Tab-separated table of C-alpha atoms in Angstrom:
chain	number	residue	atom	x	y	z
A	1	MET	CA	1.011	10.754	-15.642
A	2	ALA	CA	0.071	7.651	-14.095
A	3	TRP	CA	-1.982	5.474	-16.555
A	4	LEU	CA	-4.031	2.703	-14.673
A	5	ASP	CA	-6.214	-0.063	-15.887
A	6	PHE	CA	-9.753	1.386	-16.340
A	7	PRO	CA	-12.129	-1.321	-14.753
A	8	PHE	CA	-15.490	-1.494	-16.445
A	9	PRO	CA	-17.965	-0.162	-13.924
A	10	SER	CA	-20.819	-2.231	-12.788
A	11	CYS	CA	-23.573	-1.977	-15.522
A	12	PRO	CA	-27.035	-0.365	-14.505
A	13	GLY	CA	-28.561	-2.510	-17.115
A	14	CYS	CA	-27.275	-5.901	-15.866
A	15	ALA	CA	-24.873	-5.058	-12.929
A	16	ARG	CA	-21.938	-6.972	-14.620
A	17	SER	CA	-18.386	-5.657	-14.506
A	18	TRP	CA	-14.804	-6.336	-15.640
A	19	GLU	CA	-11.514	-5.794	-14.271
A	20	THR	CA	-10.615	-3.909	-17.526
A	21	SER	CA	-12.640	-1.927	-20.300
A	22	ALA	CA	-11.914	-2.897	-23.955
A	23	HIS	CA	-11.807	0.092	-26.579
A	24	ARG	CA	-14.715	-0.635	-28.688
A	25	ASP	CA	-13.985	-1.396	-32.562
A	26	CYS	CA	-10.271	-0.899	-31.898
A	27	PRO	CA	-8.437	-2.551	-34.885
A	28	ALA	CA	-5.593	-3.665	-32.311
A	29	GLY	CA	-8.343	-4.902	-29.814
A	30	GLY	CA	-6.665	-2.676	-26.872
A	31	ASN	CA	-7.803	-2.276	-23.329
A	32	LEU	CA	-8.461	1.268	-21.819
A	33	ASN	CA	-6.203	3.078	-19.354
A	34	VAL	CA	-7.015	6.068	-17.316
A	35	ASP	CA	-4.994	8.841	-15.808
A	36	PRO	CA	-6.972	10.069	-12.885
A	37	ASP	CA	-5.120	13.425	-12.411
A	38	THR	CA	-5.770	14.651	-15.964
A	39	GLU	CA	-9.081	12.783	-16.595
A	40	ARG	CA	-7.853	11.417	-19.751
A	41	VAL	CA	-8.376	7.756	-21.118
A	42	ARG	CA	-5.941	5.971	-23.836
A	43	CYS	CA	-6.134	2.745	-25.594
A	44	GLU	CA	-3.288	0.312	-25.143
A	45	GLY	CA	-3.769	-0.874	-28.767
A	46	CYS	CA	-4.196	2.046	-30.816
A	47	SER	CA	-2.724	4.640	-28.472
A	48	ASP	CA	-5.759	7.109	-29.101
A	49	VAL	CA	-6.144	9.479	-26.063
A	50	TRP	CA	-9.350	11.439	-25.284
A	51	ASP	CA	-11.084	13.031	-22.340
A	52	VAL	CA	-13.123	10.880	-19.921
A	53	ALA	CA	-16.078	13.080	-20.430
A	54	ASP	CA	-16.097	12.119	-24.018
A	55	SER	CA	-15.857	8.420	-23.154
A	56	ARG	CA	-18.711	5.846	-23.773
A	57	PHE	CA	-19.042	2.429	-22.486
A	58	TYR	CA	-21.121	-0.314	-24.032
A	59	CYS	CA	-21.932	-3.253	-22.126
A	60	LEU	CA	-22.501	-6.847	-23.538
A	61	CYS	CA	-26.287	-6.335	-22.656
A	62	ARG	CA	-26.134	-3.325	-25.029
A	63	HIS	CA	-26.494	-0.680	-22.282
A	64	GLN	CA	-24.566	2.428	-23.165
A	65	PHE	CA	-22.908	4.477	-20.454
A	66	SER	CA	-23.345	8.216	-20.499
A	67	ALA	CA	-20.538	10.743	-19.956
A	68	ALA	CA	-21.790	11.464	-16.735
A	69	GLU	CA	-22.026	7.717	-15.603
A	70	VAL	CA	-18.251	7.416	-16.606
A	71	ALA	CA	-17.212	10.385	-14.822
A	72	ASP	CA	-19.028	9.152	-11.737
A	73	ALA	CA	-17.071	5.810	-12.087
A	74	LEU	CA	-13.819	7.864	-12.421
A	75	ALA	CA	-14.806	9.853	-9.325
A	76	GLU	CA	-15.382	6.669	-7.434
A	77	MET	CA	-12.181	5.077	-8.454
A	78	ILE	CA	-10.298	8.194	-7.350
A	79	ARG	CA	-12.017	7.987	-4.179
A	80	ALA	CA	-11.284	4.485	-3.434
A	81	ALA	CA	-7.697	5.182	-4.443
A	82	ALA	CA	-7.471	7.895	-1.931
A	83	VAL	CA	-8.924	5.766	0.965
A	84	LEU	CA	-6.383	3.052	-0.035
A	85	ASP	CA	-3.412	5.417	0.148
A	86	ARG	CA	-4.545	6.676	3.333
A	87	LEU	CA	-4.805	3.311	4.888
A	88	LEU	CA	-1.335	2.366	3.579
A	89	ARG	CA	0.208	5.593	5.078
A	90	GLN	CA	-1.611	4.865	8.183
A	91	ASN	CA	-0.264	1.379	8.478
A	92	ALA	CA	3.144	2.445	7.513
A	93	ALA	CA	3.211	5.078	10.253
A	94	GLU	CA	1.805	2.479	12.669
A	95	LEU	CA	4.392	-0.048	11.726
A	96	ALA	CA	7.323	2.725	12.161
A	97	ARG	CA	5.863	3.531	15.634
A	98	ILE	CA	5.873	-0.215	16.591
A	99	GLN	CA	9.409	-0.798	15.345
A	100	ASP	CA	10.670	2.380	17.412
A	101	MET	CA	8.853	1.151	20.456
A	102	GLY	CA	10.407	-2.409	19.943
A	103	ARG	CA	13.777	-0.671	19.468
A	104	GLY	CA	13.479	1.293	22.705
A	105	SER	CA	12.313	-1.535	24.614
A	106	MET	CA	15.045	-3.877	23.332
A	107	ALA	CA	17.658	-1.106	24.161
A	108	SER	CA	16.238	-0.879	27.724
A	109	TRP	CA	16.343	-4.659	28.244
A	110	LEU	CA	19.871	-5.044	26.954
A	111	GLU	CA	20.954	-2.051	29.241
A	112	ARG	CA	19.370	-3.811	32.105
A	113	LEU	CA	20.702	-7.080	31.113
A	114	VAL	CA	24.351	-5.799	30.860
A	115	SER	CA	24.245	-3.702	33.969
A	116	GLY	CA	22.895	-6.667	35.884
A	117	PHE	CA	25.678	-8.996	34.401
A	118	ALA	CA	28.348	-6.412	35.295
A	119	GLY	CA	27.117	-6.209	38.649
A	120	GLY	CA	26.810	-9.882	39.165
A	121	LEU	CA	30.307	-10.181	37.445
A	122	GLY	CA	31.637	-7.555	39.920
A	123	LYS	CA	30.389	-9.184	42.905
A	124	ALA	CA	31.640	-12.506	41.731
A	125	MET	CA	35.197	-10.927	41.150
A	126	GLY	CA	35.031	-9.502	44.771
A	127	PHE	CA	34.064	-12.833	46.215
A	128	ILE	CA	36.946	-14.583	44.340
A	129	VAL	CA	39.507	-11.788	45.173
A	130	GLY	CA	38.428	-11.831	48.775
A	131	SER	CA	38.767	-15.671	48.918
A	132	VAL	CA	42.244	-15.635	47.325
A	133	LEU	CA	43.254	-12.892	49.734
A	134	ARG	CA	41.847	-14.857	52.723
A	135	GLY	CA	43.800	-17.847	51.495
A	136	TRP	CA	47.061	-16.162	51.310
A	137	ASP	CA	46.616	-14.732	54.859
A	138	LYS	CA	46.664	-18.428	55.900
A	139	LEU	CA	49.839	-19.223	53.956
């Protein structure tokens, strides 16, 4: 179970919304959480738990949400979470692909650098040895 804050959906009466939903008449003044998988709602204050379908929202403008409107709001929340999850997974996969390409490019660059350095070092050593040997011949 993953309990999430249950945002107060946009009111059809006045179009206001809030980041959280308060449990009406809760003696502890708790906010509501929702478990999208089980479609259950709970109050953080009094710990009551009930089905989303049994939920009612009351806006400050006195508009009362029906159970169907609450279910629609939850379905929209689940849809938005699924889209966000898909985007995060795509971004993680793209980042991993870029990192792999970067590692391969860096390894190739280092290999060329080392082989070029080794080849240059070999030529330099050959020139030095040749010069020394030519100098000994003159001795």
